[in-house]
Structure formats: structure tokens, C-alpha cells
mmCIF file of C-alpha atoms and ligand atoms in Angstrom:
data_model
loop_
_atom_site.group_PDB
_atom_site.id
_atom_site.type_symbol
_atom_site.label_atom_id
_atom_site.label_comp_id
_atom_site.label_asym_id
_atom_site.label_seq_id
_atom_site.Cartn_x
_atom_site.Cartn_y
_atom_site.Cartn_z
ATOM 1 C CA MET A 1 0.892 -1.639 24.596
ATOM 2 C CA PRO A 2 -2.216 -0.003 23.861
ATOM 3 C CA SER A 3 -5.440 -1.721 25.036
ATOM 4 C CA SER A 4 -6.496 -2.631 21.403
ATOM 5 C CA THR A 5 -3.306 -4.891 20.929
ATOM 6 C CA ILE A 6 -3.284 -8.118 23.076
ATOM 7 C CA ASP A 7 0.413 -9.883 23.317
ATOM 8 C CA CYS A 8 -0.115 -13.468 22.839
ATOM 9 C CA ALA A 9 3.448 -14.667 23.285
ATOM 10 C CA PRO A 10 2.623 -15.988 26.558
ATOM 11 C CA PHE A 11 -0.039 -18.522 25.348
ATOM 12 C CA ARG A 12 1.889 -19.826 22.621
ATOM 13 C CA GLU A 13 2.251 -23.081 23.804
ATOM 14 C CA GLU A 14 -1.220 -23.586 24.786
ATOM 15 C CA LEU A 15 -2.731 -22.213 21.575
ATOM 16 C CA LEU A 16 -0.401 -24.713 19.618
ATOM 17 C CA ALA A 17 -1.702 -27.322 21.548
ATOM 18 C CA LEU A 18 -5.521 -26.602 20.781
ATOM 19 C CA ALA A 19 -4.153 -25.919 16.964
ATOM 20 C CA ALA A 20 -2.510 -29.847 16.971
ATOM 21 C CA THR A 21 -6.054 -31.128 17.716
ATOM 22 C CA LEU A 22 -8.090 -29.631 14.822
ATOM 23 C CA PRO A 23 -8.094 -31.498 11.091
ATOM 24 C CA LYS A 24 -4.831 -31.650 9.298
ATOM 25 C CA VAL A 25 -6.132 -31.103 5.870
ATOM 26 C CA PRO A 26 -9.320 -28.536 6.400
ATOM 27 C CA ARG A 27 -10.387 -28.208 3.387
ATOM 28 C CA ALA A 28 -11.197 -31.778 3.186
ATOM 29 C CA ASP A 29 -14.355 -30.968 5.308
ATOM 30 C CA LEU A 30 -14.844 -27.645 5.938
ATOM 31 C CA TYR A 31 -17.965 -28.200 7.965
ATOM 32 C CA THR A 32 -16.299 -30.232 10.485
ATOM 33 C CA PHE A 33 -13.214 -28.249 10.681
ATOM 34 C CA PHE A 34 -15.200 -24.918 11.356
ATOM 35 C CA GLU A 35 -17.232 -26.868 14.241
ATOM 36 C CA ASP A 36 -14.111 -27.911 15.743
ATOM 37 C CA ALA A 37 -12.614 -24.664 15.631
ATOM 38 C CA MET A 38 -15.519 -23.326 17.308
ATOM 39 C CA ARG A 39 -15.364 -25.983 20.096
ATOM 40 C CA LEU A 40 -12.032 -25.100 20.573
ATOM 41 C CA ALA A 41 -12.532 -22.004 20.862
ATOM 42 C CA GLU A 42 -14.475 -22.262 24.029
ATOM 43 C CA ARG A 43 -11.167 -23.596 25.556
ATOM 44 C CA LEU A 44 -8.980 -20.449 24.736
ATOM 45 C CA PRO A 45 -6.561 -19.144 27.407
ATOM 46 C CA HIS A 46 -9.314 -16.976 29.778
ATOM 47 C CA GLU A 47 -7.240 -13.664 29.299
ATOM 48 C CA LEU A 48 -7.653 -13.953 25.641
ATOM 49 C CA ARG A 49 -11.285 -15.007 25.506
ATOM 50 C CA ASP A 50 -12.119 -12.347 28.285
ATOM 51 C CA GLY A 51 -10.620 -9.703 25.834
ATOM 52 C CA LEU A 52 -12.422 -11.532 22.978
ATOM 53 C CA ASN A 53 -15.930 -11.124 24.661
ATOM 54 C CA GLU A 54 -15.358 -7.462 25.790
ATOM 55 C CA PHE A 55 -14.408 -6.776 22.136
ATOM 56 C CA ASN A 56 -17.529 -8.267 21.008
ATOM 57 C CA ALA A 57 -19.964 -7.219 23.725
ATOM 58 C CA ASN A 58 -18.730 -3.157 23.196
ATOM 59 C CA GLY A 59 -16.122 -2.707 20.828
ATOM 60 C CA ASN A 60 -13.283 0.052 21.204
ATOM 61 C CA ARG A 61 -12.339 3.108 20.543
ATOM 62 C CA ASP A 62 -10.157 2.131 17.726
ATOM 63 C CA GLY A 63 -12.376 -0.544 16.240
ATOM 64 C CA TYR A 64 -9.931 -3.178 15.847
ATOM 65 C CA LEU A 65 -8.315 -6.117 17.970
ATOM 66 C CA LEU A 66 -4.717 -6.817 17.325
ATOM 67 C CA LEU A 67 -3.416 -10.391 18.567
ATOM 68 C CA ARG A 68 0.150 -10.310 18.381
ATOM 69 C CA GLY A 69 3.056 -13.213 19.092
ATOM 70 C CA LEU A 70 0.426 -16.107 17.830
ATOM 71 C CA PRO A 71 2.300 -19.183 17.209
ATOM 72 C CA VAL A 72 3.218 -19.610 13.184
ATOM 73 C CA GLU A 73 5.731 -21.746 11.083
ATOM 74 C CA PRO A 74 9.159 -20.726 10.969
ATOM 75 C CA ASP A 75 9.144 -19.457 7.215
ATOM 76 C CA GLU A 76 11.498 -22.108 5.614
ATOM 77 C CA GLU A 77 8.645 -25.003 6.928
ATOM 78 C CA LEU A 78 6.063 -22.460 4.925
ATOM 79 C CA PRO A 79 4.684 -23.241 1.786
ATOM 80 C CA PRO A 80 5.881 -20.312 -0.995
ATOM 81 C CA THR A 81 3.270 -17.599 -0.684
ATOM 82 C CA PRO A 82 0.474 -18.568 -3.265
ATOM 83 C CA THR A 83 0.323 -16.533 -6.423
ATOM 84 C CA SER A 84 -3.282 -18.539 -7.471
ATOM 85 C CA SER A 85 -6.725 -19.218 -5.365
ATOM 86 C CA PRO A 86 -7.961 -21.325 -4.150
ATOM 87 C CA PRO A 87 -5.124 -23.385 -2.592
ATOM 88 C CA PRO A 88 -5.207 -27.175 -3.423
ATOM 89 C CA ASP A 89 -7.744 -29.217 -1.236
ATOM 90 C CA ASP A 90 -5.229 -31.191 0.036
ATOM 91 C CA ARG A 91 -2.902 -28.225 1.592
ATOM 92 C CA ARG A 92 -2.253 -29.053 4.814
ATOM 93 C CA LEU A 93 -3.570 -27.079 7.830
ATOM 94 C CA LEU A 94 -1.210 -23.690 8.439
ATOM 95 C CA THR A 95 -0.962 -22.308 12.143
ATOM 96 C CA MET A 96 -2.236 -18.763 10.888
ATOM 97 C CA GLU A 97 -5.228 -20.597 9.508
ATOM 98 C CA ALA A 98 -6.161 -22.178 12.554
ATOM 99 C CA MET A 99 -5.628 -19.275 14.728
ATOM 100 C CA LEU A 100 -8.047 -17.814 12.138
ATOM 101 C CA CYS A 101 -10.787 -19.818 12.782
ATOM 102 C CA ILE A 102 -10.287 -20.420 16.323
ATOM 103 C CA ILE A 103 -10.551 -16.914 17.172
ATOM 104 C CA GLY A 104 -13.040 -16.549 14.685
ATOM 105 C CA GLY A 105 -15.118 -19.106 16.255
ATOM 106 C CA ALA A 106 -14.729 -17.363 19.344
ATOM 107 C CA LEU A 107 -16.385 -14.200 18.048
ATOM 108 C CA GLY A 108 -19.433 -15.869 15.975
ATOM 109 C CA LEU A 109 -19.888 -17.669 12.692
ATOM 110 C CA LEU A 110 -17.301 -17.941 10.173
ATOM 111 C CA THR A 111 -19.131 -17.450 7.205
ATOM 112 C CA ALA A 112 -18.700 -17.140 3.430
ATOM 113 C CA TYR A 113 -20.459 -14.719 0.899
ATOM 114 C CA ASP A 114 -21.777 -14.704 -2.584
ATOM 115 C CA GLN A 115 -20.981 -11.092 -3.031
ATOM 116 C CA GLY A 116 -23.482 -10.337 -5.988
ATOM 117 C CA TYR A 117 -20.753 -9.683 -9.084
ATOM 118 C CA GLY A 118 -19.481 -13.191 -9.465
ATOM 119 C CA ASN A 119 -16.823 -13.377 -6.881
ATOM 120 C CA ARG A 120 -13.387 -12.344 -7.548
ATOM 121 C CA ARG A 121 -11.981 -14.710 -4.993
ATOM 122 C CA SER A 122 -13.648 -18.334 -4.495
ATOM 123 C CA LEU A 123 -16.759 -18.717 -2.459
ATOM 124 C CA THR A 124 -15.372 -19.914 0.602
ATOM 125 C CA VAL A 125 -14.572 -19.142 4.342
ATOM 126 C CA LEU A 126 -10.935 -19.247 3.971
ATOM 127 C CA HIS A 127 -9.603 -16.751 1.897
ATOM 128 C CA GLU A 128 -5.757 -16.238 0.831
ATOM 129 C CA LEU A 129 -4.462 -12.437 0.388
ATOM 130 C CA TYR A 130 -1.313 -12.109 -1.635
ATOM 131 C CA PRO A 131 -0.160 -9.576 -3.896
ATOM 132 C CA THR A 132 -1.526 -10.487 -7.551
ATOM 133 C CA PRO A 133 0.047 -9.063 -10.608
ATOM 134 C CA GLU A 134 -2.901 -8.005 -12.558
ATOM 135 C CA ALA A 135 -5.467 -7.320 -9.459
ATOM 136 C CA HIS A 136 -8.530 -5.317 -9.537
ATOM 137 C CA PRO A 137 -7.383 -1.924 -7.898
ATOM 138 C CA LEU A 138 -10.040 -2.177 -5.576
ATOM 139 C CA SER A 139 -9.109 -5.578 -4.508
ATOM 140 C CA GLY A 140 -6.722 -7.046 -1.784
ATOM 141 C CA GLY A 141 -4.483 -8.289 -4.439
ATOM 142 C CA THR A 142 -3.244 -4.838 -5.077
ATOM 143 C CA SER A 143 0.353 -3.914 -3.946
ATOM 144 C CA LYS A 144 1.642 -0.941 -6.479
ATOM 145 C CA THR A 145 -1.582 1.446 -5.177
ATOM 146 C CA GLN A 146 -3.223 2.125 -2.330
ATOM 147 C CA LEU A 147 -6.402 0.041 -1.188
ATOM 148 C CA GLU A 148 -8.417 2.708 -0.641
ATOM 149 C CA PHE A 149 -10.807 3.234 2.472
ATOM 150 C CA HIS A 150 -13.499 0.694 2.461
ATOM 151 C CA THR A 151 -16.157 -1.223 4.541
ATOM 152 C CA ASP A 152 -16.135 -4.751 3.214
ATOM 153 C CA LEU A 153 -19.299 -6.172 1.497
ATOM 154 C CA SER A 154 -20.863 -2.845 2.404
ATOM 155 C CA HIS A 155 -23.916 -3.701 -0.376
ATOM 156 C CA HIS A 156 -24.396 -6.832 1.255
ATOM 157 C CA ALA A 157 -27.491 -6.457 3.330
ATOM 158 C CA ARG A 158 -26.012 -9.448 5.776
ATOM 159 C CA GLN A 159 -22.384 -7.539 5.674
ATOM 160 C CA PRO A 160 -19.953 -9.275 8.084
ATOM 161 C CA ASN A 161 -19.459 -8.054 11.630
ATOM 162 C CA TYR A 162 -15.817 -8.718 11.811
ATOM 163 C CA ILE A 163 -12.736 -9.117 9.274
ATOM 164 C CA LEU A 164 -10.085 -11.423 10.527
ATOM 165 C CA LEU A 165 -6.772 -11.035 8.802
ATOM 166 C CA SER A 166 -4.025 -13.599 9.858
ATOM 167 C CA CYS A 167 -0.149 -13.197 8.807
ATOM 168 C CA SER A 168 1.767 -16.086 7.800
ATOM 169 C CA ARG A 169 4.289 -13.525 6.068
ATOM 170 C CA GLY A 170 4.672 -9.821 6.343
ATOM 171 C CA ASP A 171 5.845 -7.472 3.380
ATOM 172 C CA HIS A 172 9.536 -7.517 2.872
ATOM 173 C CA GLU A 173 9.753 -3.750 2.991
ATOM 174 C CA GLY A 174 7.342 -3.296 6.235
ATOM 175 C CA LYS A 175 5.382 -0.938 3.898
ATOM 176 C CA ALA A 176 2.451 -2.939 3.599
ATOM 177 C CA VAL A 177 0.666 -1.259 6.721
ATOM 178 C CA THR A 178 -3.209 -1.938 6.597
ATOM 179 C CA LEU A 179 -4.746 1.594 7.423
ATOM 180 C CA VAL A 180 -8.139 1.787 10.194
ATOM 181 C CA GLY A 181 -10.031 4.772 10.628
ATOM 182 C CA SER A 182 -12.125 4.665 13.448
ATOM 183 C CA ILE A 183 -15.859 6.271 13.592
ATOM 184 C CA ARG A 184 -15.726 6.838 17.142
ATOM 185 C CA LYS A 185 -12.530 8.662 16.627
ATOM 186 C CA ALA A 186 -13.356 10.493 13.347
ATOM 187 C CA LEU A 187 -16.925 11.569 14.559
ATOM 188 C CA PRO A 188 -15.918 14.083 16.856
ATOM 189 C CA LEU A 189 -14.211 16.028 13.803
ATOM 190 C CA LEU A 190 -17.419 16.320 11.828
ATOM 191 C CA SER A 191 -19.458 19.169 11.890
ATOM 192 C CA ASP A 192 -23.371 18.740 13.191
ATOM 193 C CA GLU A 193 -24.251 19.968 9.812
ATOM 194 C CA VAL A 194 -22.207 17.105 7.932
ATOM 195 C CA ARG A 195 -23.330 14.399 10.846
ATOM 196 C CA ASP A 196 -26.847 15.223 10.032
ATOM 197 C CA HIS A 197 -26.423 14.965 6.414
ATOM 198 C CA LEU A 198 -25.284 11.637 6.034
ATOM 199 C CA PHE A 199 -26.938 9.993 9.177
ATOM 200 C CA ASP A 200 -29.544 7.859 7.267
ATOM 201 C CA ARG A 201 -28.680 9.589 3.872
ATOM 202 C CA VAL A 202 -29.128 6.614 1.366
ATOM 203 C CA PHE A 203 -26.683 6.223 -1.643
ATOM 204 C CA THR A 204 -27.373 4.144 -4.303
ATOM 205 C CA ARG A 205 -24.324 2.012 -4.995
ATOM 206 C CA ARG A 206 -23.837 -0.119 -8.433
ATOM 207 C CA PHE A 207 -21.744 -2.743 -7.479
ATOM 208 C CA ASP A 208 -21.744 -4.573 -11.026
ATOM 209 C CA ALA A 209 -19.869 -2.494 -13.616
ATOM 210 C CA ALA A 210 -21.656 -4.761 -16.334
ATOM 211 C CA ASN A 211 -25.164 -4.576 -14.819
ATOM 212 C CA PRO A 212 -26.633 -1.234 -14.428
ATOM 213 C CA GLU A 213 -29.665 -2.606 -12.611
ATOM 214 C CA ALA A 214 -27.402 -3.903 -9.936
ATOM 215 C CA THR A 215 -27.913 -1.361 -7.028
ATOM 216 C CA ALA A 216 -27.642 -1.352 -3.398
ATOM 217 C CA TYR A 217 -28.698 1.257 -0.961
ATOM 218 C CA VAL A 218 -26.002 2.518 1.369
ATOM 219 C CA LYS A 219 -26.107 4.855 4.169
ATOM 220 C CA PRO A 220 -22.595 6.268 5.424
ATOM 221 C CA LEU A 221 -23.624 6.539 8.883
ATOM 222 C CA TYR A 222 -26.175 4.856 10.258
ATOM 223 C CA GLY A 223 -27.975 3.009 13.705
ATOM 224 C CA ASP A 224 -27.049 5.168 16.884
ATOM 225 C CA PRO A 225 -26.972 8.671 16.010
ATOM 226 C CA GLU A 226 -24.510 9.299 19.329
ATOM 227 C CA ASP A 227 -22.561 6.224 18.143
ATOM 228 C CA PRO A 228 -23.231 5.673 14.723
ATOM 229 C CA TYR A 229 -21.893 2.759 12.332
ATOM 230 C CA VAL A 230 -20.026 3.718 9.172
ATOM 231 C CA SER A 231 -20.405 2.905 5.885
ATOM 232 C CA PHE A 232 -17.783 4.234 3.640
ATOM 233 C CA ASN A 233 -16.276 3.441 0.044
ATOM 234 C CA ARG A 234 -15.295 6.769 -1.832
ATOM 235 C CA SER A 235 -15.389 5.238 -5.076
ATOM 236 C CA PHE A 236 -18.812 3.738 -4.862
ATOM 237 C CA LEU A 237 -20.827 6.182 -3.088
ATOM 238 C CA THR A 238 -21.531 8.690 -5.808
ATOM 239 C CA ALA A 239 -22.422 11.796 -4.717
ATOM 240 C CA GLU A 240 -26.016 13.680 -6.068
ATOM 241 C CA THR A 241 -25.827 16.770 -4.806
ATOM 242 C CA PRO A 242 -23.025 19.444 -3.805
ATOM 243 C CA GLN A 243 -24.031 18.972 -0.077
ATOM 244 C CA ASP A 244 -23.598 14.984 -0.603
ATOM 245 C CA LEU A 245 -19.833 15.602 -2.114
ATOM 246 C CA ALA A 246 -19.276 17.871 0.422
ATOM 247 C CA ALA A 247 -20.138 15.640 3.328
ATOM 248 C CA LEU A 248 -18.552 13.184 1.435
ATOM 249 C CA ASP A 249 -15.217 14.597 1.371
ATOM 250 C CA ALA A 250 -15.426 15.898 5.310
ATOM 251 C CA LEU A 251 -16.301 12.057 6.085
ATOM 252 C CA SER A 252 -13.182 10.937 4.093
ATOM 253 C CA ALA A 253 -10.806 13.684 5.458
ATOM 254 C CA ALA A 254 -11.962 12.880 9.086
ATOM 255 C CA LEU A 255 -11.387 9.277 8.919
ATOM 256 C CA THR A 256 -8.024 9.802 7.060
ATOM 257 C CA GLU A 257 -7.136 12.427 9.772
ATOM 258 C CA VAL A 258 -7.556 9.665 12.112
ATOM 259 C CA THR A 259 -6.000 6.859 10.541
ATOM 260 C CA GLU A 260 -3.634 3.993 12.142
ATOM 261 C CA PRO A 261 -1.019 2.358 10.279
ATOM 262 C CA VAL A 262 -1.251 -1.156 11.298
ATOM 263 C CA LEU A 263 1.891 -3.425 10.160
ATOM 264 C CA LEU A 264 0.963 -7.256 9.952
ATOM 265 C CA THR A 265 3.622 -9.408 10.557
ATOM 266 C CA ARG A 266 3.931 -13.221 11.043
ATOM 267 C CA GLY A 267 2.013 -14.068 13.800
ATOM 268 C CA ASP A 268 -0.445 -11.413 14.202
ATOM 269 C CA LEU A 269 -4.264 -11.217 13.414
ATOM 270 C CA LEU A 270 -6.200 -8.218 13.322
ATOM 271 C CA ILE A 271 -9.790 -8.153 14.023
ATOM 272 C CA ILE A 272 -11.485 -5.242 11.974
ATOM 273 C CA ASP A 273 -15.068 -4.146 13.615
ATOM 274 C CA ASN A 274 -16.280 -3.617 9.751
ATOM 275 C CA PHE A 275 -19.321 -1.286 11.223
ATOM 276 C CA ARG A 276 -17.018 0.626 13.067
ATOM 277 C CA ILE A 277 -14.027 1.374 10.911
ATOM 278 C CA ALA A 278 -13.129 1.667 7.247
ATOM 279 C CA HIS A 279 -9.899 0.309 6.333
ATOM 280 C CA GLY A 280 -7.663 0.404 3.514
ATOM 281 C CA ARG A 281 -3.918 -0.903 2.520
ATOM 282 C CA ALA A 282 -0.466 1.322 1.804
ATOM 283 C CA PRO A 283 1.048 0.347 -1.407
ATOM 284 C CA PHE A 284 4.120 -1.819 -1.337
ATOM 285 C CA THR A 285 6.557 -3.961 -3.465
ATOM 286 C CA ALA A 286 6.215 -7.266 -4.274
ATOM 287 C CA ARG A 287 9.354 -9.366 -5.289
ATOM 288 C CA TRP A 288 7.629 -12.741 -6.938
ATOM 289 C CA ASP A 289 9.956 -14.727 -5.082
ATOM 290 C CA GLY A 290 7.491 -17.213 -3.060
ATOM 291 C CA LYS A 291 8.243 -14.843 0.165
ATOM 292 C CA ASP A 292 5.676 -12.266 -0.337
ATOM 293 C CA ARG A 293 3.004 -10.913 1.888
ATOM 294 C CA TRP A 294 0.623 -13.866 2.816
ATOM 295 C CA LEU A 295 -2.719 -13.344 4.951
ATOM 296 C CA HIS A 296 -5.622 -15.431 5.707
ATOM 297 C CA ARG A 297 -8.829 -13.850 5.824
ATOM 298 C CA ALA A 298 -12.180 -14.771 7.222
ATOM 299 C CA TYR A 299 -15.764 -12.792 7.503
ATOM 300 C CA VAL A 300 -17.535 -13.449 10.608
ATOM 301 C CA ARG A 301 -21.057 -12.568 11.159
ATOM 302 C CA THR A 302 -22.922 -12.196 14.734
ATOM 303 C CA ASP A 303 -26.605 -11.498 15.741
ATOM 304 C CA ARG A 304 -25.616 -7.535 15.130
ATOM 305 C CA ASN A 305 -27.856 -5.867 12.944
ATOM 306 C CA GLY A 306 -29.617 -8.231 11.047
ATOM 307 C CA GLN A 307 -27.031 -10.714 10.118
ATOM 308 C CA LEU A 308 -28.460 -13.523 11.452
ATOM 309 C CA SER A 309 -32.143 -14.987 11.021
ATOM 310 C CA GLY A 310 -31.505 -18.258 12.757
ATOM 311 C CA GLY A 311 -30.752 -21.669 11.951
ATOM 312 C CA GLU A 312 -27.329 -20.584 10.342
ATOM 313 C CA ARG A 313 -24.093 -22.420 10.757
ATOM 314 C CA ALA A 314 -20.423 -21.746 10.594
ATOM 315 C CA GLY A 315 -19.034 -22.611 7.169
ATOM 316 C CA ASP A 316 -22.736 -21.296 5.432
ATOM 317 C CA ILE A 317 -22.469 -19.330 1.974
ATOM 318 C CA VAL A 318 -24.702 -16.541 2.649
ATOM 319 C CA PRO A 319 -26.690 -15.634 -0.803
ATOM 320 C CA PHE A 320 -26.216 -12.399 -2.518
ATOM 321 C CA ALA A 321 -29.076 -9.909 -0.966
ATOM 322 C CA PRO A 322 -28.393 -6.437 -2.067
ATOM 323 C CA ARG A 323 -28.762 -3.874 1.012
ATOM 324 C CA ARG A 324 -31.794 -1.897 0.954
HETATM 325 O O1 AKG B 1 -4.289 -6.273 2.824
HETATM 326 C C1 AKG B 1 -4.908 -5.551 3.739
HETATM 327 O O2 AKG B 1 -4.188 -5.436 4.879
HETATM 328 C C2 AKG B 1 -6.594 -5.308 3.896
HETATM 329 C C3 AKG B 1 -6.996 -6.150 2.391
HETATM 330 C C4 AKG B 1 -8.300 -6.009 2.204
HETATM 331 O O3 AKG B 1 -9.147 -4.660 2.672
HETATM 332 C C5 AKG B 1 -9.426 -6.528 1.590
HETATM 333 O O4 AKG B 1 -8.943 -7.367 0.898
HETATM 334 O O5 AKG B 1 -10.685 -6.249 1.567
HETATM 335 FE FE1 FE2 B 2 -11.454 -4.541 2.897
#
């Protein structure tokens, strides 16, 4: 198994025992639920906790950490895959929701975001991802079309550090791979000229088609010039010069070249470093039979790059602030 994957099957019983102590109806009181999850994070099996701490401290070359073999209900005990959000407030805790929050709590603060354009999904920490027939082509609800490479919430001044995706159900045909393109792998493929052009180059990003004033400023590469962060979304970054266009195309090609497909199946949890990889998802075929692909998603903030200013707690909704 690559170092970016941790086999959690040996910890399954221990993890189930932790999850069993969480409130049974998380949405009855989410703040309490998240506090409990963060407390449980301190009791994770040492090996797992060490792996998470190491990833949190230094990241890795792949830009993600995949936890496999986590506990999950037998398929017949799961409710049907949802077709709308949010779920009912009285829905009982699912094991993969518990894993999402305990692991998220080990990394930082579980956080909800006002996205600034009228959230497509409900304004909550706990998101549900499932195919929807009329999904916006740039949203996680797409299935028929490829979800192109992007950074989540790159237009937000407090962009989350991590995106956690936990899987209650994979897609029927095993085609819905999450695509991850790591900047640590892509950088050596870029010429010095392209790197220099993209580093700290400010692009104007319009984030609300209905409001031309709604703009944020996004740099595709920033931070440490030797080990930069990446912020990428080909459909939102508008090239203003031929050099911009060539550089964005080169970055896109480099990310594509190093892309790794990660197929999420039940019991998997993928931690995406939202500063170090651009991600997307391959198209797949939904059947609308109650057994379609079903992921749970949460964003986690840490003190990286100005995400925290003090006094925050897990479960907070971060007001919208455009990136400047
Ligand atoms: O479905 C996936 O694997 C990724 C979804 C995603 O990137 C998103 O919802 O932002
Ligand atoms: Fe995403």
C-alpha cells in the first residue's frame, strides 16, 4: 500500500466503539456533536493518530491521505442514497458520518462556509454528495459529466485546509474516481518561465454570474516558491494575456499528467489537502435506485494561511469574505 494510504481494518472494532459513544442524532445539536467528536479524536488508535499528525504537519507528495477499511453499516442497513439535501434533522448517525467528524476533529476545526453566491448546498458542516439529475456542472452533484479540476472555495479568504470525503456507497460500476493532481508532483514538470509567471500572479475570479461586482483575487501558485500552494479552476481563472493562457494551460497539463484516480468505496475516507492538490471526479452512471454513490463531506480549517484568527469553534459558519 502506498504511504498515502492507511489500512484501518485492524482498528475497526476500536473505531466502532468510539463512534458508539457519539450522540445518536447528530443534527439535534451539532455543536455538542462536534465537541464530542473532537474529544474522541484524542482517543484514536495511536498508529492512525500518528499518521494524521504527520500528514497535518508536513503533508506528503501525493497531497492526500486515504483511510481504507473503516467501519461502515452493511449496505442493507443504510438508508437509500438521498436525492435531496439537507437530510432530516432526526436522521440517525451513520458510521461514515461519525468517522468523518472524528477524523476531521483530529486534523482541525470542522467548519461550515457561506460561499458568497447563495450556497448550492445547505449551510452546514455536514454535506451530502450524491448524483442529482439537474446538477450544476461545476458542483459535486454531477454524474454524467466530468467534474473538472478545482480547488474548493478558492475564492474564499478562509479557504479550508482539508476536504474530507467519506463513503457510505461507491458507484455501481466503479467509474466515479476522484481525480487528484498534486502540485508537488506537477511542479517539476513546469518550465521556470511558467512557474515564474504563475507565482503570485493575481487573477480576477468572478464567483457569481448574477453579480459582476462579485470578484475575488486568486493566485494559481503562492506561498513558498520552492514548495508552493496551488489554487486552480480552469473555468474560473480568466486569462488576460497570451502568457496567462499559456501558463494556465501548462499548469492544467502538468496536473493532468500527474493525476491519480482514487476510487472511493464503502468504508473509505479521503483527506484532500486543498492547498496542495486540485481535484475533480470522473463521470459515472447513476441508476436512481436508492443505491447510488453516497459520500459525506466536511471542510476542516487549521491555522494554515490565515484560516483562523482565534476564538473559533468546530461547527461555526464562516461568513463570506472574498479572497484579496
Ligand atoms: O465526488 C467527488 O469525488 C468530489 C466532489 C467534489 O469535488 C466537490 O463536491 O467539490
Ligand atoms: Fe471539490
